[in-house]
Short mmCIF file of C-alpha atoms and ligand atoms in Angstrom, two decimals:
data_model
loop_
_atom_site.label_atom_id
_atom_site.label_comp_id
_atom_site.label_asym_id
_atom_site.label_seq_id
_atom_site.Cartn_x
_atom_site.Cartn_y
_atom_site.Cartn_z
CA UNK A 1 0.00 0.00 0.00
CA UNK A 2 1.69 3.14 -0.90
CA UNK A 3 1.78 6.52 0.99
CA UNK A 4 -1.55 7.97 -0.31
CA UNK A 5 -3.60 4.88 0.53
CA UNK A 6 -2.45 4.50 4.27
CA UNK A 7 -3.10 7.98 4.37
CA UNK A 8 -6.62 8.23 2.58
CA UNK A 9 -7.23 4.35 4.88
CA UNK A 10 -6.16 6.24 8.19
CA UNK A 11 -8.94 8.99 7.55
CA UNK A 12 -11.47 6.33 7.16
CA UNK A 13 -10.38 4.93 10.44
CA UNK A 14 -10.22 8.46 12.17
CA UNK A 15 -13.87 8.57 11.12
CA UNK A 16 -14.80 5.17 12.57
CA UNK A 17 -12.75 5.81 15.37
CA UNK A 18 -14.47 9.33 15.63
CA UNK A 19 -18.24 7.69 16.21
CA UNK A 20 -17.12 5.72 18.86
CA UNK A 21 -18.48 7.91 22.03
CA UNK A 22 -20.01 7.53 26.06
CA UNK A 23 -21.89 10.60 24.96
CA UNK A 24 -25.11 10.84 21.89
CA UNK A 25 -24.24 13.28 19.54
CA UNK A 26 -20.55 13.81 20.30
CA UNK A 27 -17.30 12.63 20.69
CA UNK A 28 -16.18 12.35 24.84
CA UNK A 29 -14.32 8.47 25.20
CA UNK A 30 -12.84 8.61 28.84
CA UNK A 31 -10.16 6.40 30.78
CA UNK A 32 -12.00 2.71 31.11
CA UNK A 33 -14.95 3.57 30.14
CA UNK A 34 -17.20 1.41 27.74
CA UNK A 35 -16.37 3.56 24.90
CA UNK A 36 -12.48 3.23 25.40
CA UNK A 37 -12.95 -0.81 25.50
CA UNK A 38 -14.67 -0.97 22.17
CA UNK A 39 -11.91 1.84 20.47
CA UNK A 40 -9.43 -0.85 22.01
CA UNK A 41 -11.18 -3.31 20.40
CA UNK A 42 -11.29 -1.46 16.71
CA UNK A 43 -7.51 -0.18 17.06
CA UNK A 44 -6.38 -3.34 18.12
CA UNK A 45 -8.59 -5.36 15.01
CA UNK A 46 -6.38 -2.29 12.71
CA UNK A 47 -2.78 -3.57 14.60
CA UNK A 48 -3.35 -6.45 13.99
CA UNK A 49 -4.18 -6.32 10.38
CA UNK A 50 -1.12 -4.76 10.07
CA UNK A 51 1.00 -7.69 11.52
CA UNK A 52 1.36 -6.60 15.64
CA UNK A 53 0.73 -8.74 18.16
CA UNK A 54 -2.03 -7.09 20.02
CA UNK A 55 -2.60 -6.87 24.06
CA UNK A 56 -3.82 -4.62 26.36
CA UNK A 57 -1.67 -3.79 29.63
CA UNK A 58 -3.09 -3.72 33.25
CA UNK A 59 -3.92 0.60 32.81
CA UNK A 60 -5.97 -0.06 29.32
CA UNK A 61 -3.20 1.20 27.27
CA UNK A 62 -3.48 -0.84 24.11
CA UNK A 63 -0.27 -2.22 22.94
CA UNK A 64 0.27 -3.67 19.41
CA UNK A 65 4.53 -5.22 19.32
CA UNK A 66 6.48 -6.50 16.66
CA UNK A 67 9.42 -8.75 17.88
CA UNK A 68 13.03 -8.48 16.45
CA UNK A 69 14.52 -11.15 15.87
CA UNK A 70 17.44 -9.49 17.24
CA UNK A 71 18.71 -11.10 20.70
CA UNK A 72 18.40 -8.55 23.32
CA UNK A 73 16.71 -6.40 21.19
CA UNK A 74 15.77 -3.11 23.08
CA UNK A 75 12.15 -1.55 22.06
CA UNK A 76 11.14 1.73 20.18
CA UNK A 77 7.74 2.59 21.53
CA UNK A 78 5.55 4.86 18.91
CA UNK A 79 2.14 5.71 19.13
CA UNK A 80 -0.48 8.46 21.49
CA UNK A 81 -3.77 8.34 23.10
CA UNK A 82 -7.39 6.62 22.14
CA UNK A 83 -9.07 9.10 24.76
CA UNK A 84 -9.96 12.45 24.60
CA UNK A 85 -11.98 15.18 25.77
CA UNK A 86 -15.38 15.95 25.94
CA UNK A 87 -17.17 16.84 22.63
CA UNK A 88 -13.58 16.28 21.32
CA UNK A 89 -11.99 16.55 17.93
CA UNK A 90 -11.64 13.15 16.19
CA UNK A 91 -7.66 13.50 15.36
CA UNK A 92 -5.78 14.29 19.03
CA UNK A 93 -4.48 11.56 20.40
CA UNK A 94 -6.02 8.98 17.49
CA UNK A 95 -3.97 10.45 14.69
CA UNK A 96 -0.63 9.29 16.51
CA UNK A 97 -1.78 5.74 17.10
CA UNK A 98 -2.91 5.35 13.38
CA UNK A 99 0.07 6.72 12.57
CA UNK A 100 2.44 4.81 14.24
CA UNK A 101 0.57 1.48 12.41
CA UNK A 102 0.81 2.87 9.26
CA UNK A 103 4.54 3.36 9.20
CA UNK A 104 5.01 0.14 10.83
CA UNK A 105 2.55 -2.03 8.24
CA UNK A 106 4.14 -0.18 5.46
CA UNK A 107 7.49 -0.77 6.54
CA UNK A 108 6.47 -4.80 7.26
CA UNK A 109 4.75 -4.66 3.55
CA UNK A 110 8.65 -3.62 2.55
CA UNK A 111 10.12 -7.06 4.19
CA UNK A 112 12.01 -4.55 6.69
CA UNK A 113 13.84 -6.44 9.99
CA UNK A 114 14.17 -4.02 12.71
CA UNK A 115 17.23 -4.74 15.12
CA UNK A 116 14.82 -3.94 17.86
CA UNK A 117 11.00 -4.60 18.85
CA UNK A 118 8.06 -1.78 18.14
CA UNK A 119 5.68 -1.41 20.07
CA UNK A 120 2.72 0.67 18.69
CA UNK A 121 0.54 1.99 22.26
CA UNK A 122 -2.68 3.59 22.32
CA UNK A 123 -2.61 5.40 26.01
CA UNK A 124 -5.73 4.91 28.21
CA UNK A 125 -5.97 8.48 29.62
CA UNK A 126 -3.63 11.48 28.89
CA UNK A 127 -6.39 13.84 28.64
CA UNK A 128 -7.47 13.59 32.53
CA UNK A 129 -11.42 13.82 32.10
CA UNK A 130 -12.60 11.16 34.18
CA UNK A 131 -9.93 12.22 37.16
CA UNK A 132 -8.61 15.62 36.09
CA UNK A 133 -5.08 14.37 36.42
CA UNK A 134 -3.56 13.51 33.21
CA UNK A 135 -0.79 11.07 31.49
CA UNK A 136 -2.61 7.92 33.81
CA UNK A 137 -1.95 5.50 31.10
CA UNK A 138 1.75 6.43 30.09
CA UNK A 139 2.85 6.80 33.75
CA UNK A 140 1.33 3.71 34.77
CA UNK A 141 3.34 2.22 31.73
CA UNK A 142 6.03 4.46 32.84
CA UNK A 143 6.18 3.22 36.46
CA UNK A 144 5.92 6.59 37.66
CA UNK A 145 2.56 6.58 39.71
CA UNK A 146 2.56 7.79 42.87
CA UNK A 147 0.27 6.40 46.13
CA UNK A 148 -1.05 10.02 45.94
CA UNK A 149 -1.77 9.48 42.43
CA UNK A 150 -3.83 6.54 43.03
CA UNK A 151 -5.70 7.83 45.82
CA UNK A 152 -8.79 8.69 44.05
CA UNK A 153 -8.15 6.32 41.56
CA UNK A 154 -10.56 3.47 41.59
CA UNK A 155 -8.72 1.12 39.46
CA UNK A 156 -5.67 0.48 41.60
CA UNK A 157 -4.60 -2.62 39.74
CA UNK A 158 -3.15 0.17 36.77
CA UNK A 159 0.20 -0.06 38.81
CA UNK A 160 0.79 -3.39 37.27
CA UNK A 161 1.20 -1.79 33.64
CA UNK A 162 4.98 -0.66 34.59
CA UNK A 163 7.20 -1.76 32.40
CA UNK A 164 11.26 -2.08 33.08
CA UNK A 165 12.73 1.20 33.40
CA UNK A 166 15.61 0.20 30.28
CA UNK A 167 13.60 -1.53 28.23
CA UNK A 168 12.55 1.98 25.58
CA UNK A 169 15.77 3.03 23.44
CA UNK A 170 12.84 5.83 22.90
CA UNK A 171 9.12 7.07 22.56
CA UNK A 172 7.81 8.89 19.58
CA UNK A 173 5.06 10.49 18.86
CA UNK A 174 2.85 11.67 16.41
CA UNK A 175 0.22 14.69 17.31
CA UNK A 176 -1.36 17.16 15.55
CA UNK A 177 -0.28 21.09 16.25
CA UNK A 178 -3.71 21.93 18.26
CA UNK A 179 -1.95 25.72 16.78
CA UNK A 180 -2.17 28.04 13.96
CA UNK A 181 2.06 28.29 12.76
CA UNK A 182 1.94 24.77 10.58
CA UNK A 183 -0.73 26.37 8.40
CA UNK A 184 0.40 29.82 8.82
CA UNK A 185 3.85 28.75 7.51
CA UNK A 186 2.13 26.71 4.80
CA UNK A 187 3.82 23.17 6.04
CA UNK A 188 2.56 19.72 6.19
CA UNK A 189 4.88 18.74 9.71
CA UNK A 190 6.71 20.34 11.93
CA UNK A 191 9.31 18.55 14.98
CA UNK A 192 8.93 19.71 18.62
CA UNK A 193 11.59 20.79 20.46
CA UNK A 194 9.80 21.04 23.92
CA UNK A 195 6.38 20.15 25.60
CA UNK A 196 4.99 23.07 28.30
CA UNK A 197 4.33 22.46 31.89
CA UNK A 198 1.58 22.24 33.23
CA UNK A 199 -0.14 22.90 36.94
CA UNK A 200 -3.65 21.76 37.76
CA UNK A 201 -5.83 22.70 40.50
CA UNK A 202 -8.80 22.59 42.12
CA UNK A 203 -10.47 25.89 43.93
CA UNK A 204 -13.44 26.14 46.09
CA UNK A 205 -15.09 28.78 47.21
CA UNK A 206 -17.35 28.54 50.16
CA UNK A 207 -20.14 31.55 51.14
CA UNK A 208 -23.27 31.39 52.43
CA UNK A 209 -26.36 30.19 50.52
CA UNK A 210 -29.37 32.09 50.83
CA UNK A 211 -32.37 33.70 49.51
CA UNK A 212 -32.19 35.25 46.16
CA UNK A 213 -35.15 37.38 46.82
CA UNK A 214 -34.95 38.28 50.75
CA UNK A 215 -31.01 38.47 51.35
CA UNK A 216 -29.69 42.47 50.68
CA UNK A 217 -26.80 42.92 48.14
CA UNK A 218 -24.51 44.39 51.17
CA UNK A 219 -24.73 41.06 53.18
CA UNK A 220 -24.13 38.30 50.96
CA UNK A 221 -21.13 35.99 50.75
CA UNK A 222 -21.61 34.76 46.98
CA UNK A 223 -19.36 31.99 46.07
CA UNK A 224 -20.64 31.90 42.53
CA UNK A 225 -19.69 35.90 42.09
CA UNK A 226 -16.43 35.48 44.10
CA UNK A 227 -15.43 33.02 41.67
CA UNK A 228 -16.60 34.65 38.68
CA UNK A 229 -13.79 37.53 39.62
CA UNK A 230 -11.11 35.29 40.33
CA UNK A 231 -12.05 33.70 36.91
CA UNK A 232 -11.82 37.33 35.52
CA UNK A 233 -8.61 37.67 37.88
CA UNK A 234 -6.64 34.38 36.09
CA UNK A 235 -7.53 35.79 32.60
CA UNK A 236 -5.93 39.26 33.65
CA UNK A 237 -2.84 37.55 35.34
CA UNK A 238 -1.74 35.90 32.75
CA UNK A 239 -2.84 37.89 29.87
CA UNK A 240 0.07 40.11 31.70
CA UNK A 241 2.70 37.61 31.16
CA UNK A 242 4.15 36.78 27.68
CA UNK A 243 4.68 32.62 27.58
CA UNK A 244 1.74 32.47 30.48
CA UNK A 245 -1.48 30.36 29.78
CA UNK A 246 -4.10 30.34 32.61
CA UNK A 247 -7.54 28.85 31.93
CA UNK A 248 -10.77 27.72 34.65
CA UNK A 249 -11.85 24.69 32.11
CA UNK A 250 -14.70 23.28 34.62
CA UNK A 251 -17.28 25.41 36.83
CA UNK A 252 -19.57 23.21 39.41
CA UNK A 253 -22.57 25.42 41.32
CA UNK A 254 -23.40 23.15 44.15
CA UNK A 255 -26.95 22.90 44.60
CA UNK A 256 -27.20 25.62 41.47
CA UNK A 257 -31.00 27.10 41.07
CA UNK A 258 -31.92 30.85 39.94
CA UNK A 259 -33.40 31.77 43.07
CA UNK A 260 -30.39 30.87 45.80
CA UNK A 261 -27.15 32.50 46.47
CA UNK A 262 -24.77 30.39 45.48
CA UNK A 263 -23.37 28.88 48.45
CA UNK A 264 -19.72 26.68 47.19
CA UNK A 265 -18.04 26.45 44.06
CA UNK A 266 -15.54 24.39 43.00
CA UNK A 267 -13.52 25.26 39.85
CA UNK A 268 -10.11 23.91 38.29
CA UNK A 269 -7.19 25.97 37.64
CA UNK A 270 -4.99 24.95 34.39
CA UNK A 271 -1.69 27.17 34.29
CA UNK A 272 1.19 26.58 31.75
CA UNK A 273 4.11 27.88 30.47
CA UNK A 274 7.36 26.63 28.35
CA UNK A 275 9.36 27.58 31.75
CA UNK A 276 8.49 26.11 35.16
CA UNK A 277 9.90 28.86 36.81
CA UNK A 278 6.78 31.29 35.21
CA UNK A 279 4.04 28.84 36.14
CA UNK A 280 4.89 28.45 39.62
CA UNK A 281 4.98 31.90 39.88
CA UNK A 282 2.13 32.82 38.09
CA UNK A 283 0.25 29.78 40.50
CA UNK A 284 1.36 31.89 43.78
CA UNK A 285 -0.11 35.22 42.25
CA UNK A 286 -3.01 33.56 41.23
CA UNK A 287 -3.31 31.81 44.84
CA UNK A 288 -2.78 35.32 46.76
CA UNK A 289 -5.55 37.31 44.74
CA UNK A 290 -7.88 34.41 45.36
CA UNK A 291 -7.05 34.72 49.48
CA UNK A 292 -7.54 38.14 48.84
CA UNK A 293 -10.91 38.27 46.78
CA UNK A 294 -12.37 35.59 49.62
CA UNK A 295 -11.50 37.57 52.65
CA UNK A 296 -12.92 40.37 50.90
CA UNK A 297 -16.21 38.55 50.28
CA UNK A 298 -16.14 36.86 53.98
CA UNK A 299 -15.69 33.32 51.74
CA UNK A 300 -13.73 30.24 52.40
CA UNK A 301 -11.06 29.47 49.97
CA UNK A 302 -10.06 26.20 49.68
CA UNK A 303 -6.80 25.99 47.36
CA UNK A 304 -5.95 22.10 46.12
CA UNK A 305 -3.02 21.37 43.60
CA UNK A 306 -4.30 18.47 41.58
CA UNK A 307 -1.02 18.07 39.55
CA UNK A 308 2.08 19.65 38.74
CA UNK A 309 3.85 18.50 35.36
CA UNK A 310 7.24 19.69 34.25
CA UNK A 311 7.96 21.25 31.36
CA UNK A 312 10.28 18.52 29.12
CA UNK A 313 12.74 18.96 26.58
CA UNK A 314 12.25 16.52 23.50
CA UNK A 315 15.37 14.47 22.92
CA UNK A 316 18.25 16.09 20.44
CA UNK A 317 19.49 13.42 18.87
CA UNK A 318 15.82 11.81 17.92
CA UNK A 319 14.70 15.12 17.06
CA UNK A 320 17.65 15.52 14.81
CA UNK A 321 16.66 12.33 12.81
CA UNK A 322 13.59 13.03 12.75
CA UNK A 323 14.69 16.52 11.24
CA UNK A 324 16.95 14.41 8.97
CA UNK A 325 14.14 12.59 7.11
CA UNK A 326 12.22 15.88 6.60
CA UNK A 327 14.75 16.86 4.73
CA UNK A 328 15.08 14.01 2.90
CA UNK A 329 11.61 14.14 1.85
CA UNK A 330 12.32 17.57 0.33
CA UNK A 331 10.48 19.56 3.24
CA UNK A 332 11.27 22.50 5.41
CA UNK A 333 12.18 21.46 8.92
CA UNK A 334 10.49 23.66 11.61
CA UNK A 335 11.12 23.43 15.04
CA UNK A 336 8.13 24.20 17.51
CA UNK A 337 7.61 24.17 21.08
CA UNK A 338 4.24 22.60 22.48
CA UNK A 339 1.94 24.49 24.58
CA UNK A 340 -0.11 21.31 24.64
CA UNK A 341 0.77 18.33 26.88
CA UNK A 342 1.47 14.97 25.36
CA UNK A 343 2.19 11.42 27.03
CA UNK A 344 5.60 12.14 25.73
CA UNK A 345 6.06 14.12 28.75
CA UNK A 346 5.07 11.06 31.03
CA UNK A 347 7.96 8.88 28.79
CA UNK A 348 10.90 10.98 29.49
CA UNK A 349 10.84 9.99 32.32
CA UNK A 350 12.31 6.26 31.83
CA UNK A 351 13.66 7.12 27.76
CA UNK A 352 14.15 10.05 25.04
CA UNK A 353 11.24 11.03 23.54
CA UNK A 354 10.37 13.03 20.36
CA UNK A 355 7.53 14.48 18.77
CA UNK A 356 6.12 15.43 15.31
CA UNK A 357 3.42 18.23 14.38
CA UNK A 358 0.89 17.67 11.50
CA UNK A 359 -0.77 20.90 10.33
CA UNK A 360 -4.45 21.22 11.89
CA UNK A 361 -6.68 23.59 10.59
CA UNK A 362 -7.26 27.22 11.62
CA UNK A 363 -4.98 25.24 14.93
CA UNK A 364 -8.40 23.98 15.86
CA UNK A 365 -8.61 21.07 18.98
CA UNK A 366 -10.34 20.11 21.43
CA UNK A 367 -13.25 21.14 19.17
CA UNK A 368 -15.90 18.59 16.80
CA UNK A 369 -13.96 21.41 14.04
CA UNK A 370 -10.59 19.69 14.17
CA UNK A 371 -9.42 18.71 11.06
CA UNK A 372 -6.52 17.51 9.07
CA UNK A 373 -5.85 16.86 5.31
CA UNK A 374 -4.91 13.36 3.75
CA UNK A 375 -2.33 15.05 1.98
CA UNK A 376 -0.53 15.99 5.46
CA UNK A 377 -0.86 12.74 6.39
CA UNK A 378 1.14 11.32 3.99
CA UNK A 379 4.69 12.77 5.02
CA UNK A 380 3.98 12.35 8.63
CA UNK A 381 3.70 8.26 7.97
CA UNK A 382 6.66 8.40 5.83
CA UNK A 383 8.79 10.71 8.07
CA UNK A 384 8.18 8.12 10.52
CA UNK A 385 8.76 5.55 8.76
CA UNK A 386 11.79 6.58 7.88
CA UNK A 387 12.47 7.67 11.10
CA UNK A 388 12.32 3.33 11.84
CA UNK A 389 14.31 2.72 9.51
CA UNK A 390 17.48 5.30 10.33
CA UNK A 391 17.02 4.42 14.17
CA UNK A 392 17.37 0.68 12.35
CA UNK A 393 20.85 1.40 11.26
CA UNK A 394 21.51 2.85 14.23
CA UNK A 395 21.04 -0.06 15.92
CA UNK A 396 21.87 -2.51 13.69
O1 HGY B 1 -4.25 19.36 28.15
C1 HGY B 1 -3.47 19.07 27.26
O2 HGY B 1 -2.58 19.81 26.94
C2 HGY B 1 -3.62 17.79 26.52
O3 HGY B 1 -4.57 17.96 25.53
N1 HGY B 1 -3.97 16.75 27.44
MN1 MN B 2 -3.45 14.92 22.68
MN1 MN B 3 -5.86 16.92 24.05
#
């Protein structure tokens, strides 16, 4: 099957993929969930049609491998996540897998014998829906769960997905952008040079409920209108600092109806940045203006970090081959950071990762609107292909 095929096959299966969702009318597939066993199911029908032994580990990350036949072979782990968001896009997280079983069915099509094993891995949960903290499948896999991590974690047995911390020579992925610069700069892919950091947290605030109709404007405590100016307040914040993202993703009224004062809020608190240092920072500004706005208001402010991610450098020397076989296909190599977090950042922990863009329009994700083009598909499968093979010689 040549390039165009695969490519024009892996939309079909990003469609088919794409109707498989908990929710009627849109696309939301969460960690275990019914929905995520039967995409397992249909990815691991597509690895295995392309000649990978298929399994699925003890966190529901789906892995598809493809021995060497090379004696203490080491193994070059490719691939993304099956789950997403809610009312998601159809192409993060899916594009990588299908990706990753192109190259490696095209490259088995060739007769190719890799001096080490592949393993192609859809991740179970590096979005973070069902628990709000992400990467569960690739640090499970990873071996880097904490007993923290697990405490609100139902499925404890996920611990027994780790895997031994030498066995990766490396993890690479395939994403789209989820940014505007690919199709601003009129190219199909792009290599990333770093993933951003990222802090999540919850926030609460607590007031007094009351009577909408009977309780005077100078004596309420309003958790709902506290929170609506420290929502204002994060916007502001980091708005005023270049590199700075700050988003509230998730607002929860307790006990919500038109005609009480809000009595508790909880909200979560998503701050990034390419540099650690500016997160933090912009996390302990953030924290002091909400003490500030709740003493004001007479509320209680309950402040909980959820998770704290470091910001990770993608590997040099896999980022230079993969910038190697751009070139060889006759492309422009750019180099871009990403503001968005990937299970690559959950890998580097135990091997070198690296990443590759594919152009997205208008940057669109996290949004039913996401969409990619067939003919930006194509170089991505043979970059990485190609990317196989020159990691083949390396280790030959
Ligand atoms: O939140 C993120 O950056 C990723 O989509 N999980
Ligand atoms: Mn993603
Ligand atoms: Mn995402």
């Amino acid at each position: 099957m040549g390039l165009l095929d695969l490519s024009r096959e892996l939309m079909r299966r990003c469609d088919a993929l794409g109707a498989i969702s908990e929710e009627r009318g849109q696309l939301t597939r969460t960690f275990a969930s019914p929905a995520m066993r039967r995409a397992n199911k249909l990815v691991g029908f597509w690895m295995r049609e392309a000649g990978l032994v298929v399994r699925e580990d003890a966190a529901f990350n789906l892995l598809g491998r493809w021995k060497s036949k090379k004696r203490g072979a080491k193994t070059l782990l490719l691939g993304s996540h099956l789950d997403t968001v809610r009312n998601a896009g159809k192409y993060d997280g899916p594009l990588g897998v299908l990706t990753a079983i192109a190259a490696a069915k095209l490259l088995r099509e060739q007769g190719v014998e890799l001096p080490f094993h592949l393993e192609v891995v859809g991740f179970s949960d590096e979005e973070g829906v069902r628990y709000h903290t992400t990467y569960l499948g690739s640090r499970a896999l990873a071996g880097t769960l904490s007993a923290a991590d697990l405490a609100h974690v139902a499925e404890k047995q996920i611990i027994k997905a780790r895997r031994r911390r030498r066995e990766f020579l490396g993890y690479a992925e395939v994403h789209i952008e989820q940014g505007p610069v690919l199709e601003a700069k009129n190219l199909p892919i792009a290599v990333v040079t770093a993933i951003a950091g990222q802090s999540r947290l919850q926030v609460e605030f607590q007031g007094t409920p009351g009577h909408a109709g009977t309780v005077p404007m100078n004596s309420r405590q309003d958790a709902l209108a506290g929170a609506a100016e420290f929502i204002l307040t994060v916007e502001s914040v980091a708005a005023g600092r270049s590199g700075t993202v700050a988003t509230v993703g998730k607002l929860t009224v307790a006990h919500g109806a038109s005609n009480v004062i809000p009595g508790h809020v909880l909200l979560t608190l998503d701050v990034r940045d390419q540099k650690d240092s500016h997160s933090l920072a912009a996390v302990r500004t953030l924290h002091a203006k909400a003490k500030a706005i709740a003493k004001r208001r007479g509320l209680k402010l309950t402040w909980t970090p959820v998770q704290q991610a470091a910001a990770v450098p993608c590997d040099p020397n896999l980022t230079q081959v993969f910038s190697k076989c751009i070139t060889q296909r006759g492309l422009e190599v750019l180099k871009l950071p990403s503001g968005a977090g990937h299970d690559a950042v959950a890998l580097s922990e135990i091997c070198p990762v690296a990443m590759l863009f594919v152009r997205c329009q208008g940057g669109v994700s996290h949004n039913p609107a996401e969409s990619i083009k067939t003919a930006d598909v194509a170089p991505a499968i043979g970059v990485l292909a190609d990317f196989m093979q020159a990691l083949a010689v390396r280790y030959a």
